C-alpha cells in the first residue's frame, strides 16, 4: 500500500502544478473583462486587537473575518520594523541595485515573514475552516487594493467550490487523513438544502484498484464519495483561518501580506501562524494594474504546492500522518 500512496501523491503533485498554472493563466486572460471590485486606495481603517496596524474597514465584512483579525499573536512573533524609503529611493536607480519597491519587499521578507508553531496537537480528527470563500472574480486579482489576501485568494481560484474540492483540502485518505472538515454554511448549490449554520464534510474513502487479472494494484480508486450534512454547532476543537496584513505603503509598492492561523476555538489561543508577503511584477495590463496571480513570494516560509493543507497537518497531526509532500 505504501507504493500506492507514493504513486497517488506524485500524481496529485503533478496534476496540481499543471492545474495551478492553467488556472492562473486563465484568471490573467479573463481579468480584462471582469468586474475588478475596489480599484482605489482604502479610505477607512479600523484598529483591531490582532494586528499592529489598522486594517481596511472592508476586510471586516463578516463575523468570521472579525474573529480572524481579533486573534492575538504571542510576543515572539516579529513586529513591523521601520524601513528607510528615502534611502531606498537614493540607491534604487544605481546599476545592479534592486529598485526601491523590491528593497522594501526584501525588508518585509527578512524581518517579518516566517512560520511559528507554538503548540502541536496529536490525533486530531478534524478542524473548522472558518473562512472558505468562492473564487474571487478574476478582475480582483488585477487590482492593487481589491484582494484582502491574494496569497490564499489566488489558491481559491484553483480549488473552486465543488464539494469534492472543499473537502479535498483536508480529507483525502490515505494521504490527507482528517475524518471531517467543518465550515460555515454558504450559498452554494450543494448546500442549498441545508438550513443549519454550519456544514460537516466527510466520508471520502479509497481502496486498491484491481488490475486486468483482478488482483489489487498499487493504484487507488474511490470507495465512498465525499458527503455533507448540516450541523447546528461545531464539533471541532480547533479552527483554521486567514487574514490580510496592512503595512506602510505596501500596496503602493505592489506588495501584499497575509497570515494563516490555527487557533483554539474555545480559548482563541493561537497555536501557529504562517506569514507571507507577495510582490507583484510590473504589469502589461496597463498603468495601475497588478498580477497577483503570479506574484513572487518570500523565500521563507517556502512556497509549495499544498502549503495551505500542509500547515494544518504540521500543527494538528493525524493518525496515520498526513502530508502533501511527494
PDB file of C-alpha atoms in Angstrom:
ATOM      1  CA  UNK A   1       0.000   0.000   0.000  1.00  0.00           C
ATOM      2  CA  UNK A   2       2.939   2.285   0.670  1.00  0.00           C
ATOM      3  CA  UNK A   3       3.917   2.288  -3.032  1.00  0.00           C
ATOM      4  CA  UNK A   4       0.319   3.081  -3.945  1.00  0.00           C
ATOM      5  CA  UNK A   5       0.285   6.052  -1.626  1.00  0.00           C
ATOM      6  CA  UNK A   6       3.532   7.336  -3.121  1.00  0.00           C
ATOM      7  CA  UNK A   7       2.151   6.898  -6.648  1.00  0.00           C
ATOM      8  CA  UNK A   8      -1.003   8.810  -5.771  1.00  0.00           C
ATOM      9  CA  UNK A   9       0.978  11.592  -4.081  1.00  0.00           C
ATOM     10  CA  UNK A  10       3.140  12.009  -7.176  1.00  0.00           C
ATOM     11  CA  UNK A  11       0.087  12.175  -9.416  1.00  0.00           C
ATOM     12  CA  UNK A  12      -1.616  14.732  -7.186  1.00  0.00           C
ATOM     13  CA  UNK A  13       1.529  16.891  -7.065  1.00  0.00           C
ATOM     14  CA  UNK A  14       1.976  16.868 -10.850  1.00  0.00           C
ATOM     15  CA  UNK A  15      -1.716  17.440 -11.516  1.00  0.00           C
ATOM     16  CA  UNK A  16      -1.976  20.335  -9.086  1.00  0.00           C
ATOM     17  CA  UNK A  17       1.093  22.041 -10.501  1.00  0.00           C
ATOM     18  CA  UNK A  18      -0.227  21.883 -14.054  1.00  0.00           C
ATOM     19  CA  UNK A  19      -3.737  22.836 -12.957  1.00  0.00           C
ATOM     20  CA  UNK A  20      -2.437  25.784 -10.964  1.00  0.00           C
ATOM     21  CA  UNK A  21      -0.563  27.061 -13.987  1.00  0.00           C
ATOM     22  CA  UNK A  22      -3.691  26.706 -16.127  1.00  0.00           C
ATOM     23  CA  UNK A  23      -5.959  28.498 -13.675  1.00  0.00           C
ATOM     24  CA  UNK A  24      -3.549  31.354 -13.093  1.00  0.00           C
ATOM     25  CA  UNK A  25      -3.194  31.811 -16.833  1.00  0.00           C
ATOM     26  CA  UNK A  26      -6.977  31.686 -17.264  1.00  0.00           C
ATOM     27  CA  UNK A  27      -7.511  34.205 -14.490  1.00  0.00           C
ATOM     28  CA  UNK A  28      -4.994  36.524 -16.102  1.00  0.00           C
ATOM     29  CA  UNK A  29      -6.680  36.265 -19.516  1.00  0.00           C
ATOM     30  CA  UNK A  30     -10.193  36.781 -18.153  1.00  0.00           C
ATOM     31  CA  UNK A  31      -9.253  39.682 -15.918  1.00  0.00           C
ATOM     32  CA  UNK A  32      -9.608  42.338 -18.586  1.00  0.00           C
ATOM     33  CA  UNK A  33     -13.337  41.719 -18.909  1.00  0.00           C
ATOM     34  CA  UNK A  34     -14.165  41.087 -15.255  1.00  0.00           C
ATOM     35  CA  UNK A  35     -15.544  43.360 -12.595  1.00  0.00           C
ATOM     36  CA  UNK A  36     -12.438  44.286 -10.593  1.00  0.00           C
ATOM     37  CA  UNK A  37     -14.145  45.360  -7.381  1.00  0.00           C
ATOM     38  CA  UNK A  38     -12.477  48.153  -5.383  1.00  0.00           C
ATOM     39  CA  UNK A  39      -9.861  49.865  -7.535  1.00  0.00           C
ATOM     40  CA  UNK A  40      -8.566  52.764  -5.443  1.00  0.00           C
ATOM     41  CA  UNK A  41      -6.760  53.188  -2.138  1.00  0.00           C
ATOM     42  CA  UNK A  42      -8.674  52.339   1.011  1.00  0.00           C
ATOM     43  CA  UNK A  43     -10.133  55.303   2.855  1.00  0.00           C
ATOM     44  CA  UNK A  44     -11.355  53.889   6.198  1.00  0.00           C
ATOM     45  CA  UNK A  45      -9.222  51.902   8.626  1.00  0.00           C
ATOM     46  CA  UNK A  46     -10.087  50.108  11.864  1.00  0.00           C
ATOM     47  CA  UNK A  47      -7.832  49.252  14.781  1.00  0.00           C
ATOM     48  CA  UNK A  48      -8.094  45.533  15.622  1.00  0.00           C
ATOM     49  CA  UNK A  49      -6.730  43.506  18.519  1.00  0.00           C
ATOM     50  CA  UNK A  50      -4.770  41.046  16.412  1.00  0.00           C
ATOM     51  CA  UNK A  51      -2.821  43.491  14.226  1.00  0.00           C
ATOM     52  CA  UNK A  52      -0.199  46.096  14.960  1.00  0.00           C
ATOM     53  CA  UNK A  53      -1.537  48.357  12.198  1.00  0.00           C
ATOM     54  CA  UNK A  54      -5.161  49.377  11.465  1.00  0.00           C
ATOM     55  CA  UNK A  55      -6.766  47.405   8.635  1.00  0.00           C
ATOM     56  CA  UNK A  56      -9.178  48.477   5.882  1.00  0.00           C
ATOM     57  CA  UNK A  57     -12.774  48.532   7.069  1.00  0.00           C
ATOM     58  CA  UNK A  58     -13.929  46.324   4.174  1.00  0.00           C
ATOM     59  CA  UNK A  59     -11.761  43.458   5.452  1.00  0.00           C
ATOM     60  CA  UNK A  60     -14.097  43.129   8.464  1.00  0.00           C
ATOM     61  CA  UNK A  61     -17.226  42.358   6.470  1.00  0.00           C
ATOM     62  CA  UNK A  62     -18.448  39.273   8.389  1.00  0.00           C
ATOM     63  CA  UNK A  63     -18.198  37.675  11.816  1.00  0.00           C
ATOM     64  CA  UNK A  64     -15.515  35.135  10.920  1.00  0.00           C
ATOM     65  CA  UNK A  65     -13.365  37.906   9.426  1.00  0.00           C
ATOM     66  CA  UNK A  66     -13.747  39.942  12.609  1.00  0.00           C
ATOM     67  CA  UNK A  67     -12.730  36.918  14.684  1.00  0.00           C
ATOM     68  CA  UNK A  68      -9.678  36.354  12.473  1.00  0.00           C
ATOM     69  CA  UNK A  69      -8.492  39.929  12.996  1.00  0.00           C
ATOM     70  CA  UNK A  70      -9.090  39.730  16.744  1.00  0.00           C
ATOM     71  CA  UNK A  71      -6.729  36.786  17.302  1.00  0.00           C
ATOM     72  CA  UNK A  72      -3.669  37.919  19.229  1.00  0.00           C
ATOM     73  CA  UNK A  73      -0.224  36.581  18.396  1.00  0.00           C
ATOM     74  CA  UNK A  74       2.396  35.727  21.033  1.00  0.00           C
ATOM     75  CA  UNK A  75       5.040  38.404  21.589  1.00  0.00           C
ATOM     76  CA  UNK A  76       7.693  36.191  19.990  1.00  0.00           C
ATOM     77  CA  UNK A  77       6.225  36.817  16.518  1.00  0.00           C
ATOM     78  CA  UNK A  78       8.198  39.643  14.831  1.00  0.00           C
ATOM     79  CA  UNK A  79       6.676  43.127  14.794  1.00  0.00           C
ATOM     80  CA  UNK A  80       6.987  45.602  11.899  1.00  0.00           C
ATOM     81  CA  UNK A  81      10.470  47.124  11.554  1.00  0.00           C
ATOM     82  CA  UNK A  82      10.755  50.677  10.123  1.00  0.00           C
ATOM     83  CA  UNK A  83      12.005  50.917   6.550  1.00  0.00           C
ATOM     84  CA  UNK A  84      14.013  53.838   5.171  1.00  0.00           C
ATOM     85  CA  UNK A  85      12.095  54.681   1.988  1.00  0.00           C
ATOM     86  CA  UNK A  86      14.287  57.707   1.267  1.00  0.00           C
ATOM     87  CA  UNK A  87      17.498  55.689   1.380  1.00  0.00           C
ATOM     88  CA  UNK A  88      15.953  53.026  -0.861  1.00  0.00           C
ATOM     89  CA  UNK A  89      14.950  55.696  -3.387  1.00  0.00           C
ATOM     90  CA  UNK A  90      18.504  57.086  -3.429  1.00  0.00           C
ATOM     91  CA  UNK A  91      20.056  53.701  -4.226  1.00  0.00           C
ATOM     92  CA  UNK A  92      17.307  52.048  -6.246  1.00  0.00           C
ATOM     93  CA  UNK A  93      18.372  53.645  -9.532  1.00  0.00           C
ATOM     94  CA  UNK A  94      22.013  52.515  -9.295  1.00  0.00           C
ATOM     95  CA  UNK A  95      23.182  49.761 -11.669  1.00  0.00           C
ATOM     96  CA  UNK A  96      22.908  46.311 -10.126  1.00  0.00           C
ATOM     97  CA  UNK A  97      20.784  47.503  -7.204  1.00  0.00           C
ATOM     98  CA  UNK A  98      17.177  46.404  -6.715  1.00  0.00           C
ATOM     99  CA  UNK A  99      14.543  49.097  -7.137  1.00  0.00           C
ATOM    100  CA  UNK A 100      13.123  50.765  -4.032  1.00  0.00           C
ATOM    101  CA  UNK A 101       9.921  48.690  -4.088  1.00  0.00           C
ATOM    102  CA  UNK A 102      11.891  45.439  -4.321  1.00  0.00           C
ATOM    103  CA  UNK A 103      14.147  46.580  -1.459  1.00  0.00           C
ATOM    104  CA  UNK A 104      11.014  47.098   0.630  1.00  0.00           C
ATOM    105  CA  UNK A 105       9.753  43.629  -0.263  1.00  0.00           C
ATOM    106  CA  UNK A 106      13.090  42.084   0.776  1.00  0.00           C
ATOM    107  CA  UNK A 107      12.925  44.059   4.016  1.00  0.00           C
ATOM    108  CA  UNK A 108       9.470  42.679   4.874  1.00  0.00           C
ATOM    109  CA  UNK A 109      10.572  39.149   3.986  1.00  0.00           C
ATOM    110  CA  UNK A 110      13.744  39.368   6.086  1.00  0.00           C
ATOM    111  CA  UNK A 111      12.182  40.988   9.150  1.00  0.00           C
ATOM    112  CA  UNK A 112       8.656  39.550   9.324  1.00  0.00           C
ATOM    113  CA  UNK A 113       7.946  36.532   7.103  1.00  0.00           C
ATOM    114  CA  UNK A 114       8.090  33.012   8.506  1.00  0.00           C
ATOM    115  CA  UNK A 115       6.280  30.246  10.316  1.00  0.00           C
ATOM    116  CA  UNK A 116       5.889  29.903  14.079  1.00  0.00           C
ATOM    117  CA  UNK A 117       4.398  26.833  15.736  1.00  0.00           C
ATOM    118  CA  UNK A 118       3.790  27.320  19.449  1.00  0.00           C
ATOM    119  CA  UNK A 119       1.951  24.082  20.169  1.00  0.00           C
ATOM    120  CA  UNK A 120       1.005  20.936  18.292  1.00  0.00           C
ATOM    121  CA  UNK A 121      -1.984  18.700  18.922  1.00  0.00           C
ATOM    122  CA  UNK A 122      -1.899  14.983  18.133  1.00  0.00           C
ATOM    123  CA  UNK A 123      -4.543  12.576  16.829  1.00  0.00           C
ATOM    124  CA  UNK A 124      -6.822  15.351  15.591  1.00  0.00           C
ATOM    125  CA  UNK A 125      -9.820  14.008  13.651  1.00  0.00           C
ATOM    126  CA  UNK A 126     -10.996  17.230  12.022  1.00  0.00           C
ATOM    127  CA  UNK A 127     -10.940  21.016  12.058  1.00  0.00           C
ATOM    128  CA  UNK A 128     -13.074  24.079  11.368  1.00  0.00           C
ATOM    129  CA  UNK A 129     -12.053  26.023   8.264  1.00  0.00           C
ATOM    130  CA  UNK A 130     -13.503  29.370   9.274  1.00  0.00           C
ATOM    131  CA  UNK A 131     -13.219  31.424   6.101  1.00  0.00           C
ATOM    132  CA  UNK A 132     -13.961  29.408   2.952  1.00  0.00           C
ATOM    133  CA  UNK A 133     -14.544  31.699   0.009  1.00  0.00           C
ATOM    134  CA  UNK A 134     -15.692  31.499  -3.558  1.00  0.00           C
ATOM    135  CA  UNK A 135     -13.016  32.098  -6.141  1.00  0.00           C
ATOM    136  CA  UNK A 136     -12.702  35.880  -6.454  1.00  0.00           C
ATOM    137  CA  UNK A 137     -13.799  37.440  -9.713  1.00  0.00           C
ATOM    138  CA  UNK A 138     -10.688  37.312 -11.846  1.00  0.00           C
ATOM    139  CA  UNK A 139     -10.632  41.102 -12.013  1.00  0.00           C
ATOM    140  CA  UNK A 140      -9.998  41.235  -8.261  1.00  0.00           C
ATOM    141  CA  UNK A 141      -6.510  39.831  -8.778  1.00  0.00           C
ATOM    142  CA  UNK A 142      -5.651  42.576 -11.263  1.00  0.00           C
ATOM    143  CA  UNK A 143      -6.205  45.484  -8.855  1.00  0.00           C
ATOM    144  CA  UNK A 144      -3.694  46.604  -6.210  1.00  0.00           C
ATOM    145  CA  UNK A 145      -6.288  47.196  -3.482  1.00  0.00           C
ATOM    146  CA  UNK A 146      -9.085  44.751  -4.362  1.00  0.00           C
ATOM    147  CA  UNK A 147      -7.961  41.467  -2.739  1.00  0.00           C
ATOM    148  CA  UNK A 148      -7.686  41.147   1.016  1.00  0.00           C
ATOM    149  CA  UNK A 149      -5.024  38.432   0.912  1.00  0.00           C
ATOM    150  CA  UNK A 150      -4.028  37.419  -2.635  1.00  0.00           C
ATOM    151  CA  UNK A 151      -1.704  34.731  -1.269  1.00  0.00           C
ATOM    152  CA  UNK A 152      -4.664  32.475  -0.439  1.00  0.00           C
ATOM    153  CA  UNK A 153      -7.276  34.049  -2.718  1.00  0.00           C
ATOM    154  CA  UNK A 154      -5.353  33.031  -5.829  1.00  0.00           C
ATOM    155  CA  UNK A 155      -5.497  29.473  -4.483  1.00  0.00           C
ATOM    156  CA  UNK A 156      -9.298  29.752  -4.222  1.00  0.00           C
ATOM    157  CA  UNK A 157      -9.266  30.309  -7.992  1.00  0.00           C
ATOM    158  CA  UNK A 158      -7.652  26.905  -8.406  1.00  0.00           C
ATOM    159  CA  UNK A 159      -9.712  24.992  -5.856  1.00  0.00           C
ATOM    160  CA  UNK A 160     -13.196  26.133  -6.860  1.00  0.00           C
ATOM    161  CA  UNK A 161     -16.352  25.389  -4.855  1.00  0.00           C
ATOM    162  CA  UNK A 162     -17.409  21.787  -5.622  1.00  0.00           C
ATOM    163  CA  UNK A 163     -17.936  19.568  -2.586  1.00  0.00           C
ATOM    164  CA  UNK A 164     -15.021  17.350  -3.581  1.00  0.00           C
ATOM    165  CA  UNK A 165     -12.652  20.327  -3.742  1.00  0.00           C
ATOM    166  CA  UNK A 166     -13.815  21.897  -0.481  1.00  0.00           C
ATOM    167  CA  UNK A 167     -13.310  18.640   1.377  1.00  0.00           C
ATOM    168  CA  UNK A 168     -10.244  17.613  -0.584  1.00  0.00           C
ATOM    169  CA  UNK A 169      -8.027  20.203   1.083  1.00  0.00           C
ATOM    170  CA  UNK A 170      -8.010  18.046   4.207  1.00  0.00           C
ATOM    171  CA  UNK A 171      -9.975  14.815   3.650  1.00  0.00           C
ATOM    172  CA  UNK A 172      -8.313  12.586   1.038  1.00  0.00           C
ATOM    173  CA  UNK A 173      -7.243   9.281   2.600  1.00  0.00           C
ATOM    174  CA  UNK A 174      -4.793   7.649   2.775  1.00  0.00           C
ATOM    175  CA  UNK A 175      -2.811  10.861   2.180  1.00  0.00           C
ATOM    176  CA  UNK A 176      -4.856  13.561   3.931  1.00  0.00           C
ATOM    177  CA  UNK A 177      -6.273  11.801   6.965  1.00  0.00           C
ATOM    178  CA  UNK A 178      -8.634  14.167   8.723  1.00  0.00           C
ATOM    179  CA  UNK A 179     -12.002  12.441   9.019  1.00  0.00           C
ATOM    180  CA  UNK A 180     -14.002  15.639   8.561  1.00  0.00           C
ATOM    181  CA  UNK A 181     -13.813  19.349   7.872  1.00  0.00           C
ATOM    182  CA  UNK A 182     -16.400  21.862   9.143  1.00  0.00           C
ATOM    183  CA  UNK A 183     -17.243  25.222   7.571  1.00  0.00           C
ATOM    184  CA  UNK A 184     -19.839  27.970   7.853  1.00  0.00           C
ATOM    185  CA  UNK A 185     -22.856  27.229   5.678  1.00  0.00           C
ATOM    186  CA  UNK A 186     -22.725  29.193   2.406  1.00  0.00           C
ATOM    187  CA  UNK A 187     -24.975  29.909  -0.551  1.00  0.00           C
ATOM    188  CA  UNK A 188     -23.746  27.061  -2.755  1.00  0.00           C
ATOM    189  CA  UNK A 189     -25.755  24.559  -4.768  1.00  0.00           C
ATOM    190  CA  UNK A 190     -24.555  21.529  -2.802  1.00  0.00           C
ATOM    191  CA  UNK A 191     -25.551  23.278   0.449  1.00  0.00           C
ATOM    192  CA  UNK A 192     -28.940  24.532  -0.779  1.00  0.00           C
ATOM    193  CA  UNK A 193     -30.987  22.015   1.255  1.00  0.00           C
ATOM    194  CA  UNK A 194     -29.107  22.764   4.480  1.00  0.00           C
ATOM    195  CA  UNK A 195     -30.539  25.252   6.978  1.00  0.00           C
ATOM    196  CA  UNK A 196     -28.090  24.762   9.848  1.00  0.00           C
ATOM    197  CA  UNK A 197     -25.416  27.440  10.339  1.00  0.00           C
ATOM    198  CA  UNK A 198     -22.537  25.025   9.730  1.00  0.00           C
ATOM    199  CA  UNK A 199     -21.712  22.073   7.477  1.00  0.00           C
ATOM    200  CA  UNK A 200     -19.580  18.990   8.020  1.00  0.00           C
ATOM    201  CA  UNK A 201     -17.790  17.475   5.015  1.00  0.00           C
ATOM    202  CA  UNK A 202     -16.694  13.853   5.395  1.00  0.00           C
ATOM    203  CA  UNK A 203     -16.922  10.314   4.092  1.00  0.00           C
ATOM    204  CA  UNK A 204     -14.408  10.060   1.242  1.00  0.00           C
ATOM    205  CA  UNK A 205     -12.532   6.737   1.209  1.00  0.00           C
ATOM    206  CA  UNK A 206     -10.332   4.873  -1.282  1.00  0.00           C
ATOM    207  CA  UNK A 207      -9.388   1.268  -1.928  1.00  0.00           C
ATOM    208  CA  UNK A 208      -6.827  -0.502  -4.080  1.00  0.00           C
ATOM    209  CA  UNK A 209      -7.887  -0.695  -7.710  1.00  0.00           C
ATOM    210  CA  UNK A 210      -7.845  -4.139  -9.346  1.00  0.00           C
ATOM    211  CA  UNK A 211      -5.678  -4.869 -12.350  1.00  0.00           C
ATOM    212  CA  UNK A 212      -6.669  -6.752 -15.537  1.00  0.00           C
ATOM    213  CA  UNK A 213      -6.108 -10.003 -13.673  1.00  0.00           C
ATOM    214  CA  UNK A 214      -8.440  -8.917 -10.863  1.00  0.00           C
ATOM    215  CA  UNK A 215      -5.653  -8.650  -8.335  1.00  0.00           C
ATOM    216  CA  UNK A 216      -5.130  -5.436  -6.267  1.00  0.00           C
ATOM    217  CA  UNK A 217      -2.667  -2.921  -7.727  1.00  0.00           C
ATOM    218  CA  UNK A 218      -0.717  -0.036  -6.214  1.00  0.00           C
ATOM    219  CA  UNK A 219      -3.311   2.351  -7.650  1.00  0.00           C
ATOM    220  CA  UNK A 220      -6.336   3.612  -5.718  1.00  0.00           C
ATOM    221  CA  UNK A 221      -9.966   4.147  -6.634  1.00  0.00           C
ATOM    222  CA  UNK A 222     -12.782   5.852  -4.777  1.00  0.00           C
ATOM    223  CA  UNK A 223     -14.686   3.573  -2.423  1.00  0.00           C
ATOM    224  CA  UNK A 224     -17.171   6.055  -0.960  1.00  0.00           C
ATOM    225  CA  UNK A 225     -17.828   9.686  -2.039  1.00  0.00           C
ATOM    226  CA  UNK A 226     -17.472  12.939  -0.164  1.00  0.00           C
ATOM    227  CA  UNK A 227     -20.608  13.780   1.802  1.00  0.00           C
ATOM    228  CA  UNK A 228     -22.018  16.860   3.520  1.00  0.00           C
ATOM    229  CA  UNK A 229     -24.528  17.373   6.326  1.00  0.00           C
ATOM    230  CA  UNK A 230     -25.732  20.426   8.187  1.00  0.00           C
ATOM    231  CA  UNK A 231     -24.825  20.782  11.865  1.00  0.00           C
ATOM    232  CA  UNK A 232     -26.248  23.205  14.454  1.00  0.00           C
ATOM    233  CA  UNK A 233     -22.908  23.660  16.227  1.00  0.00           C
ATOM    234  CA  UNK A 234     -19.252  22.818  15.722  1.00  0.00           C
ATOM    235  CA  UNK A 235     -17.681  19.608  16.990  1.00  0.00           C
ATOM    236  CA  UNK A 236     -14.118  20.602  16.035  1.00  0.00           C
ATOM    237  CA  UNK A 237     -11.936  21.970  18.814  1.00  0.00           C
ATOM    238  CA  UNK A 238      -9.516  23.823  16.531  1.00  0.00           C
ATOM    239  CA  UNK A 239     -10.020  26.426  13.840  1.00  0.00           C
ATOM    240  CA  UNK A 240      -8.041  27.385  10.744  1.00  0.00           C
ATOM    241  CA  UNK A 241      -8.411  30.913   9.389  1.00  0.00           C
ATOM    242  CA  UNK A 242      -6.613  33.597   7.392  1.00  0.00           C
ATOM    243  CA  UNK A 243      -6.282  37.369   7.309  1.00  0.00           C
ATOM    244  CA  UNK A 244      -4.549  40.097   5.348  1.00  0.00           C
ATOM    245  CA  UNK A 245      -1.767  42.335   6.631  1.00  0.00           C
ATOM    246  CA  UNK A 246      -1.541  46.097   6.196  1.00  0.00           C
ATOM    247  CA  UNK A 247       1.918  47.639   6.125  1.00  0.00           C
ATOM    248  CA  UNK A 248       3.008  51.201   5.358  1.00  0.00           C
ATOM    249  CA  UNK A 249       2.936  51.899   1.594  1.00  0.00           C
ATOM    250  CA  UNK A 250       2.617  48.185   0.798  1.00  0.00           C
ATOM    251  CA  UNK A 251       0.038  48.139  -1.997  1.00  0.00           C
ATOM    252  CA  UNK A 252       1.510  51.324  -3.466  1.00  0.00           C
ATOM    253  CA  UNK A 253       4.654  49.266  -4.000  1.00  0.00           C
ATOM    254  CA  UNK A 254       2.889  46.158  -5.319  1.00  0.00           C
ATOM    255  CA  UNK A 255       3.198  44.246  -2.030  1.00  0.00           C
ATOM    256  CA  UNK A 256       0.533  42.326  -0.102  1.00  0.00           C
ATOM    257  CA  UNK A 257       0.950  40.386   3.139  1.00  0.00           C
ATOM    258  CA  UNK A 258      -1.139  37.761   4.855  1.00  0.00           C
ATOM    259  CA  UNK A 259      -1.276  35.267   7.697  1.00  0.00           C
ATOM    260  CA  UNK A 260      -2.619  31.753   8.178  1.00  0.00           C
ATOM    261  CA  UNK A 261      -3.614  30.994  11.762  1.00  0.00           C
ATOM    262  CA  UNK A 262      -4.547  27.835  13.635  1.00  0.00           C
ATOM    263  CA  UNK A 263      -6.270  28.502  16.926  1.00  0.00           C
ATOM    264  CA  UNK A 264      -8.277  27.020  19.781  1.00  0.00           C
ATOM    265  CA  UNK A 265     -11.966  27.708  19.143  1.00  0.00           C
ATOM    266  CA  UNK A 266     -12.741  27.818  22.855  1.00  0.00           C
ATOM    267  CA  UNK A 267      -9.911  29.952  24.202  1.00  0.00           C
ATOM    268  CA  UNK A 268      -8.888  31.786  20.970  1.00  0.00           C
ATOM    269  CA  UNK A 269      -5.260  30.851  21.711  1.00  0.00           C
ATOM    270  CA  UNK A 270      -3.157  30.883  18.533  1.00  0.00           C
ATOM    271  CA  UNK A 271      -1.307  27.573  18.134  1.00  0.00           C
ATOM    272  CA  UNK A 272       0.582  28.553  14.987  1.00  0.00           C
ATOM    273  CA  UNK A 273       0.942  31.323  12.418  1.00  0.00           C
ATOM    274  CA  UNK A 274       2.405  31.335   8.910  1.00  0.00           C
ATOM    275  CA  UNK A 275       3.146  34.793   7.470  1.00  0.00           C
ATOM    276  CA  UNK A 276       3.961  35.577   3.850  1.00  0.00           C
ATOM    277  CA  UNK A 277       4.320  38.594   1.550  1.00  0.00           C
ATOM    278  CA  UNK A 278       3.789  38.766  -2.206  1.00  0.00           C
ATOM    279  CA  UNK A 279       5.429  41.134  -4.707  1.00  0.00           C
ATOM    280  CA  UNK A 280       3.546  41.759  -7.930  1.00  0.00           C
ATOM    281  CA  UNK A 281       5.615  42.410 -11.042  1.00  0.00           C
ATOM    282  CA  UNK A 282       5.241  45.294 -13.462  1.00  0.00           C
ATOM    283  CA  UNK A 283       2.046  44.633 -15.331  1.00  0.00           C
ATOM    284  CA  UNK A 284       1.393  44.543 -19.089  1.00  0.00           C
ATOM    285  CA  UNK A 285      -2.324  45.062 -18.370  1.00  0.00           C
ATOM    286  CA  UNK A 286      -1.699  48.769 -18.081  1.00  0.00           C
ATOM    287  CA  UNK A 287      -0.964  51.534 -15.609  1.00  0.00           C
ATOM    288  CA  UNK A 288      -2.204  50.795 -12.116  1.00  0.00           C
ATOM    289  CA  UNK A 289      -2.812  47.082 -12.712  1.00  0.00           C
ATOM    290  CA  UNK A 290      -1.239  44.149 -10.860  1.00  0.00           C
ATOM    291  CA  UNK A 291      -0.595  40.448 -11.399  1.00  0.00           C
ATOM    292  CA  UNK A 292      -1.356  38.904  -8.002  1.00  0.00           C
ATOM    293  CA  UNK A 293      -1.962  35.518  -9.659  1.00  0.00           C
ATOM    294  CA  UNK A 294       1.755  35.067 -10.348  1.00  0.00           C
ATOM    295  CA  UNK A 295       3.268  37.416  -7.760  1.00  0.00           C
ATOM    296  CA  UNK A 296       6.574  36.397  -6.189  1.00  0.00           C
ATOM    297  CA  UNK A 297       6.670  35.275  -2.548  1.00  0.00           C
ATOM    298  CA  UNK A 298       9.315  35.413   0.150  1.00  0.00           C
ATOM    299  CA  UNK A 299      11.909  32.621   0.207  1.00  0.00           C
ATOM    300  CA  UNK A 300      10.755  31.722   3.720  1.00  0.00           C
ATOM    301  CA  UNK A 301       8.286  30.290   4.502  1.00  0.00           C
ATOM    302  CA  UNK A 302       8.781  28.051   1.494  1.00  0.00           C
ATOM    303  CA  UNK A 303       6.038  28.383  -1.104  1.00  0.00           C
ATOM    304  CA  UNK A 304       4.981  24.946  -2.319  1.00  0.00           C
ATOM    305  CA  UNK A 305       2.033  23.087  -3.754  1.00  0.00           C
ATOM    306  CA  UNK A 306      -0.259  22.092  -0.904  1.00  0.00           C
ATOM    307  CA  UNK A 307       1.219  24.567   1.591  1.00  0.00           C
ATOM    308  CA  UNK A 308      -2.178  25.586   2.972  1.00  0.00           C
ATOM    309  CA  UNK A 309      -3.101  21.977   3.793  1.00  0.00           C
ATOM    310  CA  UNK A 310       0.392  21.072   4.987  1.00  0.00           C
ATOM    311  CA  UNK A 311       0.377  23.879   7.544  1.00  0.00           C
ATOM    312  CA  UNK A 312      -2.640  22.261   9.215  1.00  0.00           C
ATOM    313  CA  UNK A 313      -1.072  18.788   9.033  1.00  0.00           C
ATOM    314  CA  UNK A 314       2.105  20.080  10.711  1.00  0.00           C
ATOM    315  CA  UNK A 315       0.197  21.570  13.650  1.00  0.00           C
ATOM    316  CA  UNK A 316      -2.895  19.388  14.069  1.00  0.00           C
ATOM    317  CA  UNK A 317      -1.420  15.975  13.365  1.00  0.00           C
ATOM    318  CA  UNK A 318      -3.408  12.919  12.330  1.00  0.00           C
ATOM    319  CA  UNK A 319      -3.072   9.181  12.789  1.00  0.00           C
ATOM    320  CA  UNK A 320      -1.890   7.924  10.364  1.00  0.00           C
ATOM    321  CA  UNK A 321       0.162  11.034   9.454  1.00  0.00           C
ATOM    322  CA  UNK A 322      -0.974  13.333   6.630  1.00  0.00           C
ATOM    323  CA  UNK A 323       1.321  15.003   4.110  1.00  0.00           C
ATOM    324  CA  UNK A 324       1.169  16.874   0.810  1.00  0.00           C
ATOM    325  CA  UNK A 325       4.831  16.122   0.138  1.00  0.00           C
ATOM    326  CA  UNK A 326       5.684  13.519  -2.553  1.00  0.00           C
TER     327      UNK A 326
END
